[in-house]
Tab-separated table of C-alpha atoms in Angstrom:
chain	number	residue	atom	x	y	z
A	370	UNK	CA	-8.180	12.672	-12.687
A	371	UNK	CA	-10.469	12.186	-9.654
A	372	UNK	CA	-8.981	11.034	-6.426
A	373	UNK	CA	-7.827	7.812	-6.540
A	374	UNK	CA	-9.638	5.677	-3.721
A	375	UNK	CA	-6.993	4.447	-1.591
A	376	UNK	CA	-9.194	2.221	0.631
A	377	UNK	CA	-6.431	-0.798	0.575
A	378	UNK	CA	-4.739	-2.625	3.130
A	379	UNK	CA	-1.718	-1.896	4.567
A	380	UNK	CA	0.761	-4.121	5.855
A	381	UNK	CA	2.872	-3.029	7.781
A	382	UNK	CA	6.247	-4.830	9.775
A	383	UNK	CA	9.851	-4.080	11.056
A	384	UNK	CA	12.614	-5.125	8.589
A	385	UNK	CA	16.037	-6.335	10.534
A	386	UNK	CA	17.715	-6.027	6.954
A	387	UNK	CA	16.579	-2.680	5.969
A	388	UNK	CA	16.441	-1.017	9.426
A	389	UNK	CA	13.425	0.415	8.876
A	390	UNK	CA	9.304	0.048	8.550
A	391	UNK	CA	7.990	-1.945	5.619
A	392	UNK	CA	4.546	-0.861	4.305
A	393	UNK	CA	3.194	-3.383	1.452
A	394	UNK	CA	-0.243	-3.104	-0.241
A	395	UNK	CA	-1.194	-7.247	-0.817
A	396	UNK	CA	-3.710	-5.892	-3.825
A	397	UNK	CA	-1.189	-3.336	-5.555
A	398	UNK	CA	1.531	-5.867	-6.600
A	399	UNK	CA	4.358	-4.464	-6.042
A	400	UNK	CA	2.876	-1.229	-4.279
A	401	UNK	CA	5.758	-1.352	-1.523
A	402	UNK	CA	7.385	1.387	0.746
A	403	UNK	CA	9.018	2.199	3.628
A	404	UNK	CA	10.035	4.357	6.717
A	405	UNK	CA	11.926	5.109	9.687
A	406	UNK	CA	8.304	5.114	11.767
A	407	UNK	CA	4.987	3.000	11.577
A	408	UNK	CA	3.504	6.542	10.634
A	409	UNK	CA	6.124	7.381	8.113
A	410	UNK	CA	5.647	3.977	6.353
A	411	UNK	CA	2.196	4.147	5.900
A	412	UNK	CA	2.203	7.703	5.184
A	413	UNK	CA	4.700	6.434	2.568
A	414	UNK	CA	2.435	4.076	1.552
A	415	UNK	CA	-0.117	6.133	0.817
A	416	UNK	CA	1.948	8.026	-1.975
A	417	UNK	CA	3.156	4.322	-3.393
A	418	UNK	CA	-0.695	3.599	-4.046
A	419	UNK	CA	-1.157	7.005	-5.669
A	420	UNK	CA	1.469	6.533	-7.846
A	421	UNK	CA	0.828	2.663	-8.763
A	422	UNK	CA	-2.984	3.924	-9.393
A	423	UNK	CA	-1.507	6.862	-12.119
A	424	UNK	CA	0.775	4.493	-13.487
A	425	UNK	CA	-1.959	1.662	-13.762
A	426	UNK	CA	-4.103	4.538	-15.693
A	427	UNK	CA	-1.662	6.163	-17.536
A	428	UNK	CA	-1.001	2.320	-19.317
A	429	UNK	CA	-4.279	1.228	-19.141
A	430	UNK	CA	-4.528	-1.340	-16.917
A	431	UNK	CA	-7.109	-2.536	-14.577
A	432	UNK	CA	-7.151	-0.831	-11.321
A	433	UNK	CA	-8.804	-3.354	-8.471
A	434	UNK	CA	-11.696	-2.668	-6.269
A	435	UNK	CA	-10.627	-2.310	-2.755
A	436	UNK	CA	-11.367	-5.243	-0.864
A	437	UNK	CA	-10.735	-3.897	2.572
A	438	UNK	CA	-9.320	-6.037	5.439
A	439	UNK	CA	-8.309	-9.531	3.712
A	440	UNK	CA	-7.927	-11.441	6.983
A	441	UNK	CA	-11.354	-12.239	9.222
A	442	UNK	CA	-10.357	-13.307	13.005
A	443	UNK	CA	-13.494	-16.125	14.106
């Protein structure tokens, strides 16, 4: 398997109840992770979309394009 593109967004914000970083991907559902640093969370998050992507293949589902950044500031 080639290298899974892993052009996504990242989301990234302080959880109070978990005490720690969460990094979601908004187009991966599910594609969630965490850490105790910004860096560490999306570092984190990086290895959550690798996985969801070999899972996705592995049962045969549709992997989406990346869309890139999802919000646009006028």
């Amino acid at each position: 398997m080639e290298a899974p593109d892993l052009r996504y967004e990242i989301v990234v914000y302080w959880s109070d109840e978990d005490e720690a970083y969460i990094a979601e991907v908004p187009e991966l559902p599910g594609c969630v992770s965490d850490g105790d640093t910004y860096t560490e969370a999306t570092e984190n998050a990086e290895d959550a979309m690798r996985a969801w992507i070999e899972t996705a293949v592995e049962l045969g589902r549709e992997i989406p394009e990346p869309k890139g950044r999802r919000l646009q500031f006028a």
